[in-house]
Short mmCIF file of C-alpha atoms in Angstrom, two decimals:
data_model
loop_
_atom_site.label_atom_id
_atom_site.label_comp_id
_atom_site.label_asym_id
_atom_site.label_seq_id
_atom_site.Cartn_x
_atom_site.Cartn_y
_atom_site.Cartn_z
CA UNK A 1 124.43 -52.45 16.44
CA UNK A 2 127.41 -50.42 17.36
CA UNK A 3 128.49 -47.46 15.23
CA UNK A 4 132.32 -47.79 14.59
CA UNK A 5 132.68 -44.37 12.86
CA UNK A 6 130.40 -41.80 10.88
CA UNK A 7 132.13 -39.05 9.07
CA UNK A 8 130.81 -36.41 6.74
CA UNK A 9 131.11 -37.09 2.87
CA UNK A 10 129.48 -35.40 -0.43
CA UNK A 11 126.62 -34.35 1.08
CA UNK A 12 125.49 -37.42 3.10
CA UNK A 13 126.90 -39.48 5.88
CA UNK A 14 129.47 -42.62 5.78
CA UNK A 15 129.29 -44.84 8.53
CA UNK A 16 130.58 -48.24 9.68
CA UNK A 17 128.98 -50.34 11.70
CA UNK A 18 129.32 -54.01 13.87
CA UNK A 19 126.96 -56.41 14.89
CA UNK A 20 126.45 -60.04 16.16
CA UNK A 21 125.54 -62.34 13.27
CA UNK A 22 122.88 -65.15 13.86
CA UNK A 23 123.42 -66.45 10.41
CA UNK A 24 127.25 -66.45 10.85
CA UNK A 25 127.64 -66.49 14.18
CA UNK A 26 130.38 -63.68 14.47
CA UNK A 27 130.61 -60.15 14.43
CA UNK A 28 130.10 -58.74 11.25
CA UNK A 29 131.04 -55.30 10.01
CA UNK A 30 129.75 -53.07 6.88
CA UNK A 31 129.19 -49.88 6.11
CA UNK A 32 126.61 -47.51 4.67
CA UNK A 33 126.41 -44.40 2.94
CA UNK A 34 122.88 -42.33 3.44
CA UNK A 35 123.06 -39.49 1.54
CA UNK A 36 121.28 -36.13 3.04
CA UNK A 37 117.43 -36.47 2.88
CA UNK A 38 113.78 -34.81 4.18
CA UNK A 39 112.70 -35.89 7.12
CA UNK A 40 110.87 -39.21 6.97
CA UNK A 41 112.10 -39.92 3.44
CA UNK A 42 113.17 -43.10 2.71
CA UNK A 43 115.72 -44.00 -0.06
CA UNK A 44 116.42 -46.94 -2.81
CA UNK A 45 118.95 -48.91 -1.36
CA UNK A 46 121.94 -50.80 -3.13
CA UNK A 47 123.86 -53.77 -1.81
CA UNK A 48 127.80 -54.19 -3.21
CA UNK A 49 129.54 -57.18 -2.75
CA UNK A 50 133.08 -57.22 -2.12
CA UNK A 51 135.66 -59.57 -4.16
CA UNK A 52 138.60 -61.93 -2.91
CA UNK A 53 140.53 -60.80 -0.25
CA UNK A 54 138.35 -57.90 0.61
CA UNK A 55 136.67 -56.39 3.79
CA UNK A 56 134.00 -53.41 3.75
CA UNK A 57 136.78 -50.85 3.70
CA UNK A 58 138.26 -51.48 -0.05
CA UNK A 59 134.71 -50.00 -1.84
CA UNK A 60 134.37 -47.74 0.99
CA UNK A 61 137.81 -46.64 0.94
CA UNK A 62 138.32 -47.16 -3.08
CA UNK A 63 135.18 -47.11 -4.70
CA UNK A 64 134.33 -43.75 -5.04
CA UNK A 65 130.70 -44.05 -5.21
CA UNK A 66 129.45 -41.20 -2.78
CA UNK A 67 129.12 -38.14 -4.85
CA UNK A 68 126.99 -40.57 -7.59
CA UNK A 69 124.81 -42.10 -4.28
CA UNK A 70 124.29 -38.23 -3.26
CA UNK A 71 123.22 -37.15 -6.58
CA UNK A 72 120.99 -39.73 -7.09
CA UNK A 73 119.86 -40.23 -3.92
CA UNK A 74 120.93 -43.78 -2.93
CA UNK A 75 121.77 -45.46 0.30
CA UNK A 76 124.99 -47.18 -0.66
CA UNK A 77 125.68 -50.86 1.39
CA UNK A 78 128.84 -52.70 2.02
CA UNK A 79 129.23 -55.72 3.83
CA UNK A 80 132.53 -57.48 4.46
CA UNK A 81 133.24 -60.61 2.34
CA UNK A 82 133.22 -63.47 4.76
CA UNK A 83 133.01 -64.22 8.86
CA UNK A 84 135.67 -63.47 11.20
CA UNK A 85 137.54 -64.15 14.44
CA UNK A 86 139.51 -66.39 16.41
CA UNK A 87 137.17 -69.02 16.61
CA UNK A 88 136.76 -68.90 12.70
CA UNK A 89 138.32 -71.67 10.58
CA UNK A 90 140.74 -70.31 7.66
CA UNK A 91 142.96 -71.97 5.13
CA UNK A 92 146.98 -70.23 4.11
CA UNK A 93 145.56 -69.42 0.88
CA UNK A 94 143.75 -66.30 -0.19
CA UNK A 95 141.55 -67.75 -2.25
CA UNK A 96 139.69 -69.94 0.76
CA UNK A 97 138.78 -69.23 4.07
CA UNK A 98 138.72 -65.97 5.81
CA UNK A 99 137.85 -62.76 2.87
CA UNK A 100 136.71 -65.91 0.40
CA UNK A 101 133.08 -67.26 1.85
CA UNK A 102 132.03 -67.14 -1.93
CA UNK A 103 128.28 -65.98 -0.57
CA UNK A 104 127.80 -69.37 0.00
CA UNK A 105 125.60 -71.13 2.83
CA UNK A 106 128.59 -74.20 3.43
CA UNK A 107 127.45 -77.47 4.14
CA UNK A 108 130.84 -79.19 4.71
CA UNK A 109 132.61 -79.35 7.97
CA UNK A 110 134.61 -77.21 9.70
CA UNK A 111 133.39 -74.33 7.61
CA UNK A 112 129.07 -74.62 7.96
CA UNK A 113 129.23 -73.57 11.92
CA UNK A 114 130.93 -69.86 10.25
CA UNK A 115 130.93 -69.71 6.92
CA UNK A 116 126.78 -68.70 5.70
CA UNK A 117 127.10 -65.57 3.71
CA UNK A 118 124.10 -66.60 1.93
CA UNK A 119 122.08 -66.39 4.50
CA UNK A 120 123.43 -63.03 5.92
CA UNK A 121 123.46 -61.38 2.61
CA UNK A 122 119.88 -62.72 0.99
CA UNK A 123 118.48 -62.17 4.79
CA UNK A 124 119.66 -61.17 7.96
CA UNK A 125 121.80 -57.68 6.64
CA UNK A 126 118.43 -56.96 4.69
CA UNK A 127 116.59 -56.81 7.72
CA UNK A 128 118.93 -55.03 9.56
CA UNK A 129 119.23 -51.81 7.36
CA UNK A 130 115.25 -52.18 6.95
CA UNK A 131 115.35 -51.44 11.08
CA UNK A 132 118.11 -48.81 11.27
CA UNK A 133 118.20 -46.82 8.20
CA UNK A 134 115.87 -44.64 6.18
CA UNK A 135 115.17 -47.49 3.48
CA UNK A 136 112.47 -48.23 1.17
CA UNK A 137 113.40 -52.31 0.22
CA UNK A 138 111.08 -52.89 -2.32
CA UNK A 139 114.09 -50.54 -3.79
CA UNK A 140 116.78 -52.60 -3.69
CA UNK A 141 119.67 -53.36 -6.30
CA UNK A 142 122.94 -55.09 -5.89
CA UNK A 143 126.44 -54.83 -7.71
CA UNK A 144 129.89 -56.47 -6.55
CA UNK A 145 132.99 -57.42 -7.91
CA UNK A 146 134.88 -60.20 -8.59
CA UNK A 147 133.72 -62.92 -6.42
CA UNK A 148 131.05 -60.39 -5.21
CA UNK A 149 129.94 -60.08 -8.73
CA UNK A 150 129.11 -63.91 -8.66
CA UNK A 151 127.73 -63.09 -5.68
CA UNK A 152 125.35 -60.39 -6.48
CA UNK A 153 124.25 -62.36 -9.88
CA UNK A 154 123.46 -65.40 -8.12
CA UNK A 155 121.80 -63.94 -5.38
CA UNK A 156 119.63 -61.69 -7.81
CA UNK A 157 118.87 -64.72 -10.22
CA UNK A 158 117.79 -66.82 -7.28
CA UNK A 159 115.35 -64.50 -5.66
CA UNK A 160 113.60 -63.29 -8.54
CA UNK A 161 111.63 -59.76 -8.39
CA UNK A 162 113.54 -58.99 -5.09
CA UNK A 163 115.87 -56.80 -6.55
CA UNK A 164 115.03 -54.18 -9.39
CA UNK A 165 118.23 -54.06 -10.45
CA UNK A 166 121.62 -56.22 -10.87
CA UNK A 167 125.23 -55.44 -12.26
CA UNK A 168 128.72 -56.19 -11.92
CA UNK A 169 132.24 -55.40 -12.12
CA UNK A 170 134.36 -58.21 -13.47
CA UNK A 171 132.12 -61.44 -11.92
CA UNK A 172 133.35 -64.61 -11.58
CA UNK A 173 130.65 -65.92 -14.57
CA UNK A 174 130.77 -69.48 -14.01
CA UNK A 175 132.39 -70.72 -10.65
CA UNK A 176 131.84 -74.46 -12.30
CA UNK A 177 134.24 -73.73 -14.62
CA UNK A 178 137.21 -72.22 -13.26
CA UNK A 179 139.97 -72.88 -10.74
CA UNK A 180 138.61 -70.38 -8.03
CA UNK A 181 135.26 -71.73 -7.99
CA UNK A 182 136.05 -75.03 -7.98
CA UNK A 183 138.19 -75.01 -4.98
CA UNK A 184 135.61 -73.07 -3.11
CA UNK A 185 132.82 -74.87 -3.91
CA UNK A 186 134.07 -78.38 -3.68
CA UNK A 187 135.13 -77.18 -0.20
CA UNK A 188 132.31 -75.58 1.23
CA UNK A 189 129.46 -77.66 -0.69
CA UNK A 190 131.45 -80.97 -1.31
CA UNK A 191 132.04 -83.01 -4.37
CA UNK A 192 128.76 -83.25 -6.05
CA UNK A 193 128.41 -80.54 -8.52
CA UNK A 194 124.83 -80.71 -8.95
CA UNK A 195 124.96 -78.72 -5.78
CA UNK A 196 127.21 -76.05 -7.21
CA UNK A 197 124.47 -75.18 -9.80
CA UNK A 198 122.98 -72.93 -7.09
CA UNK A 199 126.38 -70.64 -7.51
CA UNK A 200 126.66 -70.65 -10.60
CA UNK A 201 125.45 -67.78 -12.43
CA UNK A 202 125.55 -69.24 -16.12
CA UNK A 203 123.55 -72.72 -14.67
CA UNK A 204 120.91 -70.93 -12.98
CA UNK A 205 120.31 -68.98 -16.35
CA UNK A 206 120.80 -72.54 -18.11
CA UNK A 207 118.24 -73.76 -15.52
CA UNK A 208 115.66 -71.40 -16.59
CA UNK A 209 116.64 -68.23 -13.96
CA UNK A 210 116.06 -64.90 -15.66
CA UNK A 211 116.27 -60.86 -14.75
CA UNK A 212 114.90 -58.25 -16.33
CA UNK A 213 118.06 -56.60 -17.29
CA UNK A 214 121.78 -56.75 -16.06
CA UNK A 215 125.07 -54.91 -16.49
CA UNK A 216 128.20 -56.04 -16.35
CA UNK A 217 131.66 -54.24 -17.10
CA UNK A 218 135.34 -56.05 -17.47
CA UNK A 219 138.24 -55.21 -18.64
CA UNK A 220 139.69 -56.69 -21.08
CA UNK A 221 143.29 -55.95 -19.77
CA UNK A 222 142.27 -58.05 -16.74
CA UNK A 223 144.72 -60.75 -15.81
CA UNK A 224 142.33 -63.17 -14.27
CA UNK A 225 139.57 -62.25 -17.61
CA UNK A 226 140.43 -65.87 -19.46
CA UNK A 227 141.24 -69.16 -16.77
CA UNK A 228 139.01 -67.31 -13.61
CA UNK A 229 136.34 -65.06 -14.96
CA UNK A 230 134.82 -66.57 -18.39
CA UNK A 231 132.61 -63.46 -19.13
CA UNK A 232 132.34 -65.26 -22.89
CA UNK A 233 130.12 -68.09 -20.87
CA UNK A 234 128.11 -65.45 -19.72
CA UNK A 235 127.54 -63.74 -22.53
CA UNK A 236 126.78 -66.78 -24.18
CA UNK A 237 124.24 -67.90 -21.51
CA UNK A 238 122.20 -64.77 -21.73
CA UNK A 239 122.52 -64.80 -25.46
CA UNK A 240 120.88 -68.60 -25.60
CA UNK A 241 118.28 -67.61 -22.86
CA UNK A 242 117.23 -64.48 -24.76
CA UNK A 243 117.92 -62.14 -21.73
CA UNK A 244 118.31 -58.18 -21.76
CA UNK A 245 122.26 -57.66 -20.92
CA UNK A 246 124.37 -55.09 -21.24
CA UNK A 247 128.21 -56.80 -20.85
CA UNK A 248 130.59 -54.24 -22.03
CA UNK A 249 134.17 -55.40 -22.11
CA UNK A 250 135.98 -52.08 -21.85
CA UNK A 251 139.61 -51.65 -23.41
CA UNK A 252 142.54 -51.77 -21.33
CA UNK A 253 141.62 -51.77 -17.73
CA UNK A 254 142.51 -54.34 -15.08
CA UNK A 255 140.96 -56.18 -12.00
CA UNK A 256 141.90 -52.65 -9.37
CA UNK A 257 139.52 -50.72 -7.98
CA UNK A 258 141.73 -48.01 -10.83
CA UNK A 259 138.96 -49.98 -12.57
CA UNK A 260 135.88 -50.31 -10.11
CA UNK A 261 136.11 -46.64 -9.33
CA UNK A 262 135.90 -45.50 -13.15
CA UNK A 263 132.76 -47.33 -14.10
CA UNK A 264 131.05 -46.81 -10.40
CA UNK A 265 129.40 -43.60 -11.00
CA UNK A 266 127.90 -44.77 -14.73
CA UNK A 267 126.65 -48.27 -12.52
CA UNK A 268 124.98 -46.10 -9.73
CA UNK A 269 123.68 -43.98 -12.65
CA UNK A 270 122.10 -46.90 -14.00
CA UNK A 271 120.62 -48.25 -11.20
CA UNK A 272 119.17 -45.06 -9.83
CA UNK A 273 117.32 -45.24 -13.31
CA UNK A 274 115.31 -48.39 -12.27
CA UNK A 275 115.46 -48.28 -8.29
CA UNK A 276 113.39 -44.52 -8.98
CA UNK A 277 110.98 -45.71 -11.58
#
């Protein structure tokens, strides 16, 4: 692992870092945040997932989550949103391709050699931080936004009791129904939809998935809220299941990180609640 940079922030360190990917096979970059801590402590630990277009650096840069992570005492993980390089296929649009793996393992060709975000998400960056940082796992939570709030629901919902908590910022609700998810996941997992069900937050709650609580906030001033999000499919899935959720559409804001970065400190709050229990 090779440390990029480490600087100084709030009481605790920021650092990114590179590595070789087995489960992508490409370098991968993310960053962490370990706030100050005894000697031989180790720390909850919680994953964000980036959204369309992203790398590490927009929540690290944007997301204004370090004094919260210090107070609370929370190692803070980014990872970027897809595999890079040269060798890496890509499409012209931003919505597939390079900064749009979906956190999907794809099965299609030319994008399955690259494109496993799954894997390195659910597995290989898990075991990573467990070797090089002062973490306690059976601590974990996740968050994202975006397409890394599909992400971090569907990873949470299919790995039940890994994580001990799970929010969001503005998910991508039900990537069957909607224009983004369509295109990504006919493209990476081919036509048959049964297959999509897998990324799909609302059908794995449909097919009997469940957590023990979840948080979500959107705004409703958010351009992509009605034909790409569908937060009202959510909230109707977790209303039919029965499921403690907390999705609180909040007046005015938008997609930005202007957004992200207001509600960031109230998500970290909330998580430090159950990853401390």
């Amino acid at each position: 692992m090779e440390t990029v940079s480490e600087n100084r922030s709030h009481g605790g360190t920021q650092g990114v870092y590179r590595h070789q990917s087995t489960a992508t096979g490409t370098e991968m970059t993310f960053s962490v945040f370990v706030p100050d801590h005894a000697e031989g402590q180790v720390l909850p630990v919680l994953t964000y997932l980036s959204g369309l277009t992203c790398t590490h650096a927009n929540v690290t840069e944007k997301g204004e989550y370090r004094a919260a992570c210090a107070k609370h005492g929370i190692v803070f993980v980014a990872p970027d949103t897809s595999p890079r390089g040269e060798d890496v296929p890509d499409d012209e649009a931003y919505d597939f391709g390079k900064g749009a793996a979906f956190y999907v393992d794809a099965t299609q060709e030319p994008w399955s050699a690259h494109y496993r975000m799954r894997s390195y998400v659910e597995h290989e960056l898990p075991a990573l931080i467990q070797s090089r940082f002062p973490v306690d796992m059976a601590r974990q939570g996740i968050t994202g936004h975006s397409m890394g709030g599909h992400g971090a629901l569907t990873i949470s919902l299919r790995n039940p009791g890994r994580y001990r908590s799970t929010s969001a910022f503005a998910p991508i609700a039900s990537p069957l129904n909607c224009p983004w998810g369509e295109k990504a996941l006919s493209g990476y997992i081919g036509a048959d939809r049964a297959e999509w069900r897998q990324y799909d937050a609302c059908a794995l709650i449909e097919d009997g998935a469940r957590l023990p609580d979840l948080l979500v906030d959107q705004g409703t001033g958010d351009n992509f809220l009605e034909d790409q999000l569908k937060t009202h499919l959510l909230q109707q899935a977790v209303d039919a299941a029965g499921m403690t959720a907390q999705i609180r559409m909040q007046p005015g804001y938008d997609h930005s990180y202007y957004f992200i970065s207001t509600f960031m400190a109230d998500h970290v709050a909330w998580h430090a609640n159950r990853l401390k229990r």
